[in-house]
CSV table of C-alpha atoms in Angstrom, one decimal:
chain,number,residue,atom,x,y,z
A,1,MET,CA,30.6,95.0,57.9
A,2,ASN,CA,34.0,95.5,55.9
A,3,ARG,CA,33.5,99.5,54.8
A,4,ARG,CA,33.9,101.8,57.7
A,5,GLU,CA,34.0,102.5,61.1
A,6,PHE,CA,32.5,104.4,64.3
A,7,PHE,CA,34.1,103.4,67.4
A,8,SER,CA,33.7,105.1,71.1
A,9,ALA,CA,35.7,104.2,74.4
A,10,THR,CA,33.1,100.8,75.3
A,11,ALA,CA,32.3,99.8,71.7
A,12,PHE,CA,33.4,99.7,67.9
A,13,ALA,CA,31.0,98.8,65.1
A,14,LEU,CA,31.4,98.9,61.5
A,15,SER,CA,29.6,100.9,59.6
A,16,GLY,CA,29.0,102.7,56.3
A,17,VAL,CA,27.8,106.6,57.8
A,18,LEU,CA,29.8,109.1,56.9
A,19,ALA,CA,29.9,112.0,59.7
A,20,GLY,CA,30.7,115.3,58.8
A,21,CYS,CA,28.7,118.0,57.7
A,22,VAL,CA,26.9,116.8,54.8
A,23,ASP,CA,23.0,116.3,54.9
A,24,ARG,CA,22.7,113.3,52.1
A,25,PRO,CA,19.9,110.7,53.2
A,26,LEU,CA,19.3,109.8,49.4
A,27,GLY,CA,16.9,107.0,50.0
A,28,SER,CA,14.3,106.3,52.6
A,29,GLU,CA,15.8,103.8,55.4
A,30,GLN,CA,13.3,100.9,54.9
A,31,ASP,CA,15.3,100.4,51.6
A,32,ARG,CA,18.4,101.6,52.5
A,33,PRO,CA,21.3,98.3,51.7
A,34,ASP,CA,23.4,97.5,54.7
A,35,PRO,CA,25.9,99.7,55.7
A,36,GLY,CA,28.8,98.2,56.4
A,37,ASP,CA,27.9,96.3,52.8
A,38,ILE,CA,27.7,98.9,50.0
A,39,SER,CA,32.0,97.7,49.8
A,40,ILE,CA,32.1,99.0,45.9
A,41,ASP,CA,33.6,102.4,45.5
A,42,GLY,CA,33.6,104.3,41.6
A,43,ARG,CA,36.4,105.8,39.8
A,44,LEU,CA,35.8,108.5,37.4
A,45,HIS,CA,38.1,108.3,34.1
A,46,ASN,CA,38.4,111.5,32.2
A,47,GLU,CA,40.4,110.6,28.9
A,48,THR,CA,40.0,113.9,26.9
A,49,ASN,CA,42.8,116.7,27.6
A,50,ASP,CA,40.3,118.9,29.1
A,51,PRO,CA,37.9,119.5,32.3
A,52,HIS,CA,34.6,117.7,32.7
A,53,THR,CA,31.8,117.3,35.5
A,54,PHE,CA,30.1,114.3,35.7
A,55,ASP,CA,26.8,114.1,36.8
A,56,VAL,CA,26.8,110.5,38.7
A,57,THR,CA,23.3,109.1,40.1
A,58,ALA,CA,23.3,104.8,42.0
A,59,GLU,CA,20.7,103.5,42.9
A,60,THR,CA,19.5,100.1,43.7
A,61,GLU,CA,17.1,97.8,43.1
A,62,ASP,CA,15.1,99.3,45.8
A,63,GLY,CA,15.2,102.2,44.6
A,64,TYR,CA,17.7,103.4,47.1
A,65,VAL,CA,19.9,106.3,46.2
A,66,LEU,CA,23.6,105.6,47.2
A,67,THR,CA,24.8,108.8,45.0
A,68,ASP,CA,23.2,111.2,43.3
A,69,ASP,CA,26.0,113.8,42.7
A,70,SER,CA,28.7,115.5,40.6
A,71,TYR,CA,32.4,115.6,40.3
A,72,GLU,CA,34.3,118.2,38.2
A,73,VAL,CA,37.5,115.9,36.9
A,74,PRO,CA,40.3,117.1,35.1
A,75,GLY,CA,42.0,116.3,31.8
A,76,GLY,CA,43.7,113.3,31.9
A,77,GLY,CA,42.4,113.2,35.4
A,78,THR,CA,40.7,110.2,37.4
A,79,ASP,CA,38.4,111.2,40.8
A,80,ARG,CA,36.6,108.6,43.3
A,81,ILE,CA,33.8,107.8,44.4
A,82,PRO,CA,32.9,106.2,48.1
A,83,ALA,CA,30.6,103.5,48.3
A,84,VAL,CA,29.0,103.7,45.5
A,85,GLY,CA,27.7,99.6,45.3
A,86,VAL,CA,27.0,96.6,47.1
A,87,PRO,CA,28.4,93.2,45.8
A,88,GLY,CA,26.3,91.0,44.2
A,89,ALA,CA,23.2,93.4,43.9
A,90,THR,CA,21.3,94.5,40.3
A,91,GLN,CA,22.5,98.9,41.4
A,92,THR,CA,20.8,101.5,38.1
A,93,PHE,CA,24.0,103.6,36.9
A,94,THR,CA,23.1,107.0,35.3
A,95,ILE,CA,25.9,109.7,33.7
A,96,ALA,CA,26.0,112.4,31.9
A,97,VAL,CA,28.6,114.2,30.8
A,98,ASN,CA,28.2,117.1,28.4
A,99,GLU,CA,25.6,116.3,25.9
A,100,THR,CA,26.1,112.9,27.0
A,101,GLU,CA,24.3,110.1,29.2
A,102,LEU,CA,23.9,106.7,29.7
A,103,SER,CA,22.3,104.8,32.2
A,104,GLU,CA,22.5,101.5,32.1
A,105,THR,CA,21.6,98.5,35.2
A,106,ILE,CA,24.0,95.8,35.6
A,107,THR,CA,24.9,93.3,38.5
A,108,LEU,CA,28.2,93.9,40.3
A,109,ASP,CA,29.4,90.3,39.9
A,110,ILE,CA,32.0,90.7,42.7
A,111,GLU,CA,32.6,88.4,45.7
A,112,PRO,CA,32.7,90.5,49.4
A,113,THR,CA,36.1,90.2,51.5
A,114,ASP,CA,37.4,91.4,54.3
A,115,GLU,CA,39.2,94.4,52.7
A,116,VAL,CA,38.2,97.8,52.3
A,117,VAL,CA,37.0,98.1,49.1
A,118,ASP,CA,35.7,94.6,47.1
A,119,GLY,CA,36.1,96.0,43.9
A,120,PHE,CA,35.1,99.7,41.2
A,121,VAL,CA,32.4,100.7,39.4
A,122,GLU,CA,34.6,102.3,36.7
A,123,ILE,CA,32.9,104.7,34.5
A,124,ARG,CA,35.3,106.5,31.4
A,125,TYR,CA,34.4,109.5,29.0
A,126,THR,CA,36.2,108.6,26.4
A,127,PRO,CA,37.5,111.0,23.2
A,128,ALA,CA,34.9,110.0,21.2
A,129,ASP,CA,32.2,112.0,23.4
A,130,GLU,CA,31.6,107.9,24.7
A,131,ILE,CA,31.0,106.7,28.1
A,132,GLU,CA,32.0,103.1,29.0
A,133,LEU,CA,30.8,101.5,32.8
A,134,ALA,CA,33.0,98.4,33.7
A,135,VAL,CA,33.1,96.6,37.2
A,136,THR,CA,36.9,95.8,38.2
A,137,PRO,CA,36.7,93.4,41.4
A,138,ARG,CA,39.2,93.8,43.8
A,139,SER,CA,41.2,90.4,42.3
A,140,GLU,CA,42.3,92.9,39.6
A,141,PHE,CA,43.8,95.9,41.2
A,142,SER,CA,46.9,96.2,43.7
A,143,GLU,CA,47.0,97.9,47.1
A,144,ARG,CA,49.1,100.3,45.3
A,145,ASP,CA,45.9,101.1,43.3
A,146,SER,CA,43.2,101.2,46.2
A,147,VAL,CA,45.4,103.2,48.5
A,148,PRO,CA,46.4,106.9,48.8
A,149,VAL,CA,49.9,107.4,50.5
A,150,LEU,CA,50.2,109.8,52.9
A,151,THR,CA,53.3,112.0,52.4
A,152,GLY,CA,53.5,114.5,55.1
A,153,HIS,CA,51.4,116.9,57.4
A,154,THR,CA,50.8,120.5,58.1
A,155,VAL,CA,48.9,121.9,61.4
A,156,SER,CA,47.4,126.0,60.8
A,157,ASP,CA,48.8,128.3,62.6
A,158,ALA,CA,45.4,129.4,62.9
A,159,VAL,CA,41.6,128.7,62.8
A,160,VAL,CA,39.0,129.6,62.0
A,161,THR,CA,34.8,127.7,62.7
A,162,PRO,CA,33.9,127.4,58.5
A,163,ASP,CA,30.6,128.7,58.0
A,164,VAL,CA,28.4,125.0,57.5
A,165,GLU,CA,25.9,123.2,58.9
A,166,ARG,CA,26.2,119.9,61.4
A,167,PHE,CA,24.4,117.7,63.5
A,168,SER,CA,24.9,118.3,66.7
A,169,ASP,CA,26.3,121.1,69.1
A,170,MET,CA,28.2,119.3,71.5
A,171,ASP,CA,29.7,116.2,69.3
A,172,PRO,CA,32.8,116.0,67.6
A,173,TRP,CA,32.6,116.9,64.2
A,174,GLY,CA,34.8,118.1,60.9
A,175,VAL,CA,34.6,118.4,56.8
A,176,PHE,CA,36.7,117.2,54.8
A,177,LEU,CA,37.9,119.5,51.7
A,178,ALA,CA,39.3,118.4,48.5
A,179,SER,CA,39.0,121.6,46.5
A,180,GLN,CA,40.1,125.4,46.8
A,181,ARG,CA,36.2,125.7,45.8
A,182,ILE,CA,34.2,124.7,48.8
A,183,ALA,CA,37.6,125.2,51.4
A,184,THR,CA,37.1,128.9,50.2
A,185,GLU,CA,33.2,128.7,50.8
A,186,TYR,CA,33.2,127.3,53.9
A,187,PHE,CA,36.0,129.3,55.2
A,188,GLY,CA,36.3,132.6,52.7
A,189,ASP,CA,33.4,134.6,54.6
A,190,VAL,CA,33.8,134.0,58.6
A,191,ASP,CA,34.6,137.0,60.6
A,192,ASP,CA,37.7,136.4,62.2
A,193,ALA,CA,40.8,137.9,63.3
A,194,ASP,CA,42.9,134.7,61.8
A,195,SER,CA,40.6,134.5,59.1
A,196,ASP,CA,43.3,136.1,56.9
A,197,GLU,CA,45.8,133.5,57.7
A,198,VAL,CA,43.7,131.0,57.2
A,199,GLN,CA,42.5,131.7,53.3
A,200,ALA,CA,46.4,131.9,53.0
A,201,PHE,CA,46.7,128.0,54.2
A,202,ILE,CA,44.2,127.2,52.0
A,203,GLU,CA,45.8,129.1,48.7
A,204,GLU,CA,48.5,127.2,50.1
A,205,THR,CA,47.1,124.1,49.6
A,206,PRO,CA,47.9,122.2,46.4
A,207,PHE,CA,44.6,120.1,46.1
A,208,ALA,CA,44.9,120.0,42.1
A,209,ASP,CA,48.0,117.3,43.3
A,210,GLY,CA,45.7,115.6,45.7
A,211,ASP,CA,46.5,117.9,49.4
A,212,ARG,CA,43.3,117.5,51.3
A,213,LEU,CA,42.4,120.2,54.2
A,214,VAL,CA,41.0,118.3,57.7
A,215,TYR,CA,39.2,120.4,59.7
A,216,VAL,CA,38.1,118.8,63.8
A,217,GLN,CA,36.0,120.3,66.1
A,218,ALA,CA,35.5,119.7,69.7
A,219,PHE,CA,34.2,120.4,73.1
A,220,ALA,CA,36.4,121.2,76.1
A,221,PRO,CA,34.7,121.0,79.9
A,222,GLU,CA,36.7,124.2,80.7
A,223,GLN,CA,38.2,127.1,78.5
A,224,CYS,CA,42.2,126.9,79.2
A,225,TYR,CA,42.2,123.8,76.5
A,226,LYS,CA,42.4,123.2,73.3
A,227,LEU,CA,42.6,120.5,70.6
A,228,GLU,CA,46.0,119.3,69.2
A,229,LEU,CA,47.8,115.7,67.3
A,230,THR,CA,48.9,113.0,69.2
A,231,GLU,CA,50.4,111.8,66.5
A,232,ALA,CA,51.3,112.0,63.0
A,233,PRO,CA,48.7,111.1,60.6
A,234,PHE,CA,49.6,107.7,59.3
A,235,ILE,CA,47.2,105.1,56.9
A,236,ALA,CA,45.3,102.0,58.1
A,237,GLU,CA,45.5,99.2,57.5
A,238,ASN,CA,41.8,99.2,56.1
A,239,GLY,CA,43.8,101.8,54.0
A,240,LEU,CA,42.0,105.3,55.4
A,241,PRO,CA,44.4,108.6,56.2
A,242,VAL,CA,44.1,109.0,60.5
A,243,VAL,CA,44.2,111.6,62.0
A,244,GLU,CA,44.1,111.3,66.1
A,245,THR,CA,43.6,114.4,68.0
A,246,ALA,CA,43.4,115.0,71.8
A,247,VAL,CA,41.5,117.5,74.1
A,248,SER,CA,44.7,118.9,76.1
A,249,ARG,CA,44.3,121.4,78.9
A,250,THR,CA,46.5,124.3,78.7
A,251,ALA,CA,46.7,125.5,82.1
A,252,SER,CA,49.0,124.3,84.2
A,253,ASP,CA,47.3,121.8,87.2
A,254,ASP,CA,47.3,124.7,90.0
A,255,GLU,CA,46.0,127.2,88.0
A,256,GLU,CA,42.4,127.7,88.5
A,257,CYS,CA,40.6,127.4,85.3
A,258,GLU,CA,36.4,128.3,83.8
A,259,GLU,CA,34.1,125.7,84.1
A,260,SER,CA,32.2,126.1,80.3
A,261,ASP,CA,31.9,124.2,77.3
A,262,THR,CA,34.1,125.5,75.0
A,263,ALA,CA,34.6,124.4,71.5
A,264,VAL,CA,38.3,123.7,70.4
A,265,GLU,CA,39.2,123.1,66.8
A,266,LEU,CA,41.9,122.4,64.2
A,267,LEU,CA,43.0,122.4,61.0
A,268,VAL,CA,45.8,120.1,58.8
A,269,ARG,CA,46.6,119.9,55.5
A,270,LEU,CA,47.6,116.0,54.6
A,271,SER,CA,49.6,116.0,51.8
A,272,PHE,CA,49.7,112.5,49.3
A,273,ASP,CA,51.5,111.2,46.4
A,274,ALA,CA,50.0,113.0,43.4
A,275,ASP,CA,51.0,109.4,41.2
A,276,GLY,CA,48.4,108.0,44.3
A,277,PRO,CA,45.0,107.0,44.3
A,278,PRO,CA,43.0,110.5,46.0
A,279,ALA,CA,42.2,110.5,49.2
A,280,ASP,CA,38.4,109.8,49.6
A,281,VAL,CA,37.5,109.0,53.0
A,282,VAL,CA,39.4,109.8,56.3
A,283,THR,CA,39.3,108.9,60.1
A,284,VAL,CA,39.3,111.4,62.8
A,285,ARG,CA,39.5,110.1,66.4
A,286,VAL,CA,39.0,112.5,69.7
A,287,SER,CA,40.1,112.1,73.1
A,288,GLY,CA,39.6,113.4,76.3
A,289,ALA,CA,36.2,115.9,74.6
A,290,THR,CA,33.6,117.1,77.3
A,291,ASP,CA,31.7,114.0,77.8
A,292,ASN,CA,36.1,112.3,78.2
A,293,ARG,CA,34.9,109.3,75.7
A,294,GLU,CA,37.3,108.5,72.9
A,295,GLU,CA,35.5,109.2,69.8
A,296,GLY,CA,35.8,108.2,66.0
A,297,PHE,CA,34.0,109.7,62.9
A,298,GLN,CA,34.7,109.4,59.2
A,299,ILE,CA,34.1,112.2,56.8
A,300,GLU,CA,34.2,112.0,53.2
A,301,ALA,CA,35.8,114.0,51.2
A,302,GLU,CA,34.1,117.7,49.8
A,303,ARG,CA,35.0,119.2,46.0
């Protein structure tokens, strides 16, 4: 397994399951490939001058749907889809852009490695209104092509809880936002005193240049706690941005604090080099939560 990681204080396990608020069991568990084997990403290349929507479906030979979604790609831009292929597998890709459609079954003739990405399925929409499909093994692209460049971060002074569904009421969770549209959808209708300040933070985020917002929520054992960064976000050896957080006590040791499971949250802007590849997955680590475990999970970017 070489794609994704999930860990606690007692064990480490690599996994392709992306944690967060997105519910996407796209195929049956019986037909699902080992998550660690889904090590080929997709790249959408819009070679026209106008923005276009790419409707993309990737299905295994056994009928498991790895992805079925729409992606807005600006004119002359490239977008990335995590985990669309298994090295050596035969898969069917169905793509639609405007009135053009392509469905093609191909074998992903790529050898798996210990790297986070073993290759790409390249999907191009050309100025001739044609869709082209190709496969690029890892040996044919450089680290610069595959790893986003983190240039800075900004912590929001205000946080509100986004209006989204989540899997658990007590486990740490979060969202990774890659467009102003989705950020406004999640935070825009929240009735909270800090809503205007959060909206201003969203509007100041240059999503078009590759910046992202990371929202994280965890749970503290008492009310006098907060969630904060323990160090500056960074790019890990596997090429993914990492946000390290901790649930920290705000009261002094001799001050009493009311015992109550309390939600604590954090909103961070991650800034990336606009000329580098987009950040499509972030690793979040939380220590000091209610059960005092260190937990890690990964979140796929939403657009």
